[in-house]
CSV table of C-alpha atoms in Angstrom, one decimal:
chain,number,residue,atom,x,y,z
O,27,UNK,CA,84.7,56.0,149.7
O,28,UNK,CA,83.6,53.9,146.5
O,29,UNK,CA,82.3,57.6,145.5
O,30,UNK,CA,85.6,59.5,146.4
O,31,UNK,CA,87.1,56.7,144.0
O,32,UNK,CA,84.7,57.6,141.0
O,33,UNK,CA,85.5,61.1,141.1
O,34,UNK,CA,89.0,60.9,141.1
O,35,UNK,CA,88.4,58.6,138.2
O,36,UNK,CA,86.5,60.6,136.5
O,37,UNK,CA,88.6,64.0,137.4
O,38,UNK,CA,91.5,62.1,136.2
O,39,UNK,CA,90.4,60.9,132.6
O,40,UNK,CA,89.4,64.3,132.2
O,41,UNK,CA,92.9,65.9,132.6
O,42,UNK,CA,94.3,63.0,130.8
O,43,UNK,CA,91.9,63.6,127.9
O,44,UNK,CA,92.8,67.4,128.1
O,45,UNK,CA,96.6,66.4,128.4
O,46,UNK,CA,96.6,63.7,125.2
O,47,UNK,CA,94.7,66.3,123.0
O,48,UNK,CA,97.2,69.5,124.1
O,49,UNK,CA,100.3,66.8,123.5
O,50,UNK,CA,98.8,65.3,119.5
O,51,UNK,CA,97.9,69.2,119.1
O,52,UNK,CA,101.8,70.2,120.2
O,53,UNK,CA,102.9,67.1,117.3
O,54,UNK,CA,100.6,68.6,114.6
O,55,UNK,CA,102.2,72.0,114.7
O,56,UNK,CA,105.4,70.6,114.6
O,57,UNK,CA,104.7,68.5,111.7
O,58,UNK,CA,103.6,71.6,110.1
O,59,UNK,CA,106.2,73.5,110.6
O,60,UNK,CA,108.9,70.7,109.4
O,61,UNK,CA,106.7,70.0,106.4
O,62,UNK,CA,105.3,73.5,105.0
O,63,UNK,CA,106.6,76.4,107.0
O,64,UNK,CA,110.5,76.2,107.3
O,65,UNK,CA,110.5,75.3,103.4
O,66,UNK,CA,108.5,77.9,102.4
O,67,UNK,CA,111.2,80.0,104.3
O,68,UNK,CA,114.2,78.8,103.2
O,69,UNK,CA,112.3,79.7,99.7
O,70,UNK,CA,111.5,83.2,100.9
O,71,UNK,CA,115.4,83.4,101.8
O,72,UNK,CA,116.7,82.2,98.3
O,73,UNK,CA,114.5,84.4,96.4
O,74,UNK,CA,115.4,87.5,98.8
O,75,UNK,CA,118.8,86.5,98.5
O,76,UNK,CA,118.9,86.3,95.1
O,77,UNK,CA,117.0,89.2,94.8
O,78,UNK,CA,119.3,91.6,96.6
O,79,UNK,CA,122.6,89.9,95.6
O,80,UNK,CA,122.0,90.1,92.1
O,81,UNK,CA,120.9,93.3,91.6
O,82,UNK,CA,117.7,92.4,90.3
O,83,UNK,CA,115.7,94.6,93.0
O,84,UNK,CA,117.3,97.7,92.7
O,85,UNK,CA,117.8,97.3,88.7
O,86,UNK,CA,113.4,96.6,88.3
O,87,UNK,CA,113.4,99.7,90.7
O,88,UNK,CA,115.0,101.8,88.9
O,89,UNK,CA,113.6,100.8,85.7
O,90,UNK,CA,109.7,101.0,87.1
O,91,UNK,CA,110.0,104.4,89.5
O,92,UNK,CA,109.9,106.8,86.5
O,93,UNK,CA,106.3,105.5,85.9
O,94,UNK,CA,104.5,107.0,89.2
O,95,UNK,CA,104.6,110.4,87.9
O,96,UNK,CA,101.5,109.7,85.9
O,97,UNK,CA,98.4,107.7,86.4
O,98,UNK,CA,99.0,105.8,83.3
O,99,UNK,CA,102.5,104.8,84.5
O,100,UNK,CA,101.0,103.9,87.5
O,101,UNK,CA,98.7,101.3,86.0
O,102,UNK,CA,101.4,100.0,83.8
O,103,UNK,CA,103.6,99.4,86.7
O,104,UNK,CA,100.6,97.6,88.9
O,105,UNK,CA,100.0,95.4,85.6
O,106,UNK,CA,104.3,94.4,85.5
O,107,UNK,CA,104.7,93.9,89.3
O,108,UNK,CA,101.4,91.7,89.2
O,109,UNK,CA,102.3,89.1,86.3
O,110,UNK,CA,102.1,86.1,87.1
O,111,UNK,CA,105.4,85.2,86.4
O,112,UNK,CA,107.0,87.9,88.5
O,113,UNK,CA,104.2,88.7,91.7
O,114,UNK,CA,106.2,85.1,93.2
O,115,UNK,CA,109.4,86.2,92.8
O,116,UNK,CA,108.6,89.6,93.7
O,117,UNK,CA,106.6,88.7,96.8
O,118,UNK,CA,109.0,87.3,99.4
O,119,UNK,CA,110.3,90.0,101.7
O,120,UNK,CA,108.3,92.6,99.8
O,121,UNK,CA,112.5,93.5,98.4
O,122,UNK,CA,111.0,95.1,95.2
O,123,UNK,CA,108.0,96.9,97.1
O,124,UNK,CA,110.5,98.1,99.8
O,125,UNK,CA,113.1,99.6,97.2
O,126,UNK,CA,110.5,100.8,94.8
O,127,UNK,CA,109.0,102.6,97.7
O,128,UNK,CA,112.5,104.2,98.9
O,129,UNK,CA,112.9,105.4,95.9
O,130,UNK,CA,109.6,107.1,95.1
O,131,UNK,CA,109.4,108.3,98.5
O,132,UNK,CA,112.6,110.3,97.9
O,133,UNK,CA,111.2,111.6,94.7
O,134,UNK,CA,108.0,112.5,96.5
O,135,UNK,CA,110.3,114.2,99.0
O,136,UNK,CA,112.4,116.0,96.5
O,137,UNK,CA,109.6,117.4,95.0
O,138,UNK,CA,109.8,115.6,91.4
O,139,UNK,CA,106.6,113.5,91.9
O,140,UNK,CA,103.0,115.3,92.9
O,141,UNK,CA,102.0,114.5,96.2
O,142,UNK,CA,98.8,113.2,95.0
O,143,UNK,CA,100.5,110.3,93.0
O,144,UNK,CA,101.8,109.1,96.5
O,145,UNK,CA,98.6,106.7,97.5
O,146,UNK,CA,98.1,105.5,94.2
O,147,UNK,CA,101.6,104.6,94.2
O,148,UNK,CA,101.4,102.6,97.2
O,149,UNK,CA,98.6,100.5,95.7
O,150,UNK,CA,100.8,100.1,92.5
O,151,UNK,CA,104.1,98.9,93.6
O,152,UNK,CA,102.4,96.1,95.9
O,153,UNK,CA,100.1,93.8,93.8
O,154,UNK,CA,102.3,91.0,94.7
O,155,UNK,CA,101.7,91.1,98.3
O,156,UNK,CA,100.7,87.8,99.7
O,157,UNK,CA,101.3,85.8,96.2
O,158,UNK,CA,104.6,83.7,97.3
O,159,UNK,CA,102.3,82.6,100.1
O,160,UNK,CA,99.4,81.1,98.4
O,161,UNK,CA,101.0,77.9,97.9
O,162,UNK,CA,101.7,77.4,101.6
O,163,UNK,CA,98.4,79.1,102.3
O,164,UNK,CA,96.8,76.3,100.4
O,165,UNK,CA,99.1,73.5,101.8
O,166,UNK,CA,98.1,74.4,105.3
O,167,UNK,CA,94.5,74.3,104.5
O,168,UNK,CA,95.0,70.9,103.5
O,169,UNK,CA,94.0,71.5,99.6
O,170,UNK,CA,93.9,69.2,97.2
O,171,UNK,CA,96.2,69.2,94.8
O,172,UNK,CA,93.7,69.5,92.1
O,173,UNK,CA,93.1,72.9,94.2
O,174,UNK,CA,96.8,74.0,94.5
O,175,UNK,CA,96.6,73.4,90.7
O,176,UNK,CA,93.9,75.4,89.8
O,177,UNK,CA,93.7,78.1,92.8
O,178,UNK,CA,97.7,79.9,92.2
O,179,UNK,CA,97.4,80.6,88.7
O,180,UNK,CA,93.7,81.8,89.7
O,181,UNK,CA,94.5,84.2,92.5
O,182,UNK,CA,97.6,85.5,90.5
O,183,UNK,CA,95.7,86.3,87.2
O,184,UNK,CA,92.8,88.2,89.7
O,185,UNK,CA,95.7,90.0,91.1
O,186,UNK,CA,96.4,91.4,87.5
O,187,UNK,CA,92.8,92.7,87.8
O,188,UNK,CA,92.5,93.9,91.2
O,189,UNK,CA,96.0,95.6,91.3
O,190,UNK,CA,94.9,98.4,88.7
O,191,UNK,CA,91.4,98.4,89.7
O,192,UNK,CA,93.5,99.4,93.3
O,193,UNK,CA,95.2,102.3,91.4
O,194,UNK,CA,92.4,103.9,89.8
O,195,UNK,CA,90.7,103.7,93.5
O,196,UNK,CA,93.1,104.7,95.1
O,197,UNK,CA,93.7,108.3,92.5
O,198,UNK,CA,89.8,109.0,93.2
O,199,UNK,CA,90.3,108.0,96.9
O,200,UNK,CA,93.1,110.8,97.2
O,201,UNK,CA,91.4,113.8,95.8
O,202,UNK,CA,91.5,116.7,97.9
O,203,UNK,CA,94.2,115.0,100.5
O,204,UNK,CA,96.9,116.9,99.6
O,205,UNK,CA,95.6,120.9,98.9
């Protein structure tokens, strides 16, 4: 009997061990959210908002879609869509990817763009992607501040690099795909 006892004992602060670690893991997620995911998305929704309502997407789009029609232009466009001041703002929603990419698509359609600008393209209107989440990507990893202070400006200048270096792979890369 005394054994029967120490096994459901035993059984007992096992599931209770399991239950109190499922339950504090349940609270941590929750904090998380409330504390770095629903205000990075009520940022993402400003900027989107403001993006869209203003004008500001479909004006950049129309000012940068004339440049895919040469390598060069290409480039140029990676290098403005990955500043550092704009890749943030240009980020959330991918609005500016999205319309840029509507818009050269339509001129790949029509005709008025070579097809083998359209991969290159692709690498040139997104250099922003994933740079209005760094912050929150950094917060969630528990970085210091000292980090968070050092690590944005870092990745978003590296973007600046790796967006054209993307380009230029991405002309080689599509040699011969569209003959």
């Amino acid at each position: 009997m005394e054994t029967l006892n120490r096994t459901l004992e035993t059984i007992g602060r096992s599931v209770g061990g399991v239950v109190g670690k499922i339950y504090q893991a349940g609270r941590d997620t929750i904090d998380v959210v409330l504390r770095t995911v629903l205000p990075f998305i009520a940022f993402v929704g400003l900027i989107v908002g403001i993006v869209q309502g203003t004008g500001i997407g479909q004006l950049l789009a129309d000012t940068l879609a004339p440049l895919a029609s040469s390598l060069g232009g290409l480039l140029l466009m990676s290098v403005i869509i990955a500043l550092p001041v704009l890749s943030p703002v240009l980020g959330p929603g991918a609005v500016i990817a999205q319309v840029i990419g509507t818009l050269l698509g339509t001129q790949f359609g029509d005709g008025n763009i070579e097809p083998r600008f359209a991969l290159p393209a692709l690498f040139a209107i997104n250099p922003q992607v994933g740079c209005d989440f760094i912050p929150v990507g950094l917060s969630l990893g528990e970085a210091e501040p000292e980090t968070v202070e050092i690590g944005v400006p870092a990745i978003l200048f590296s973007r600046m690099i790796t967006g054209p270096a993307a380009v230029i792979i991405a002309y080689f890369a599509s040699f011969g795909l569209y003959s």
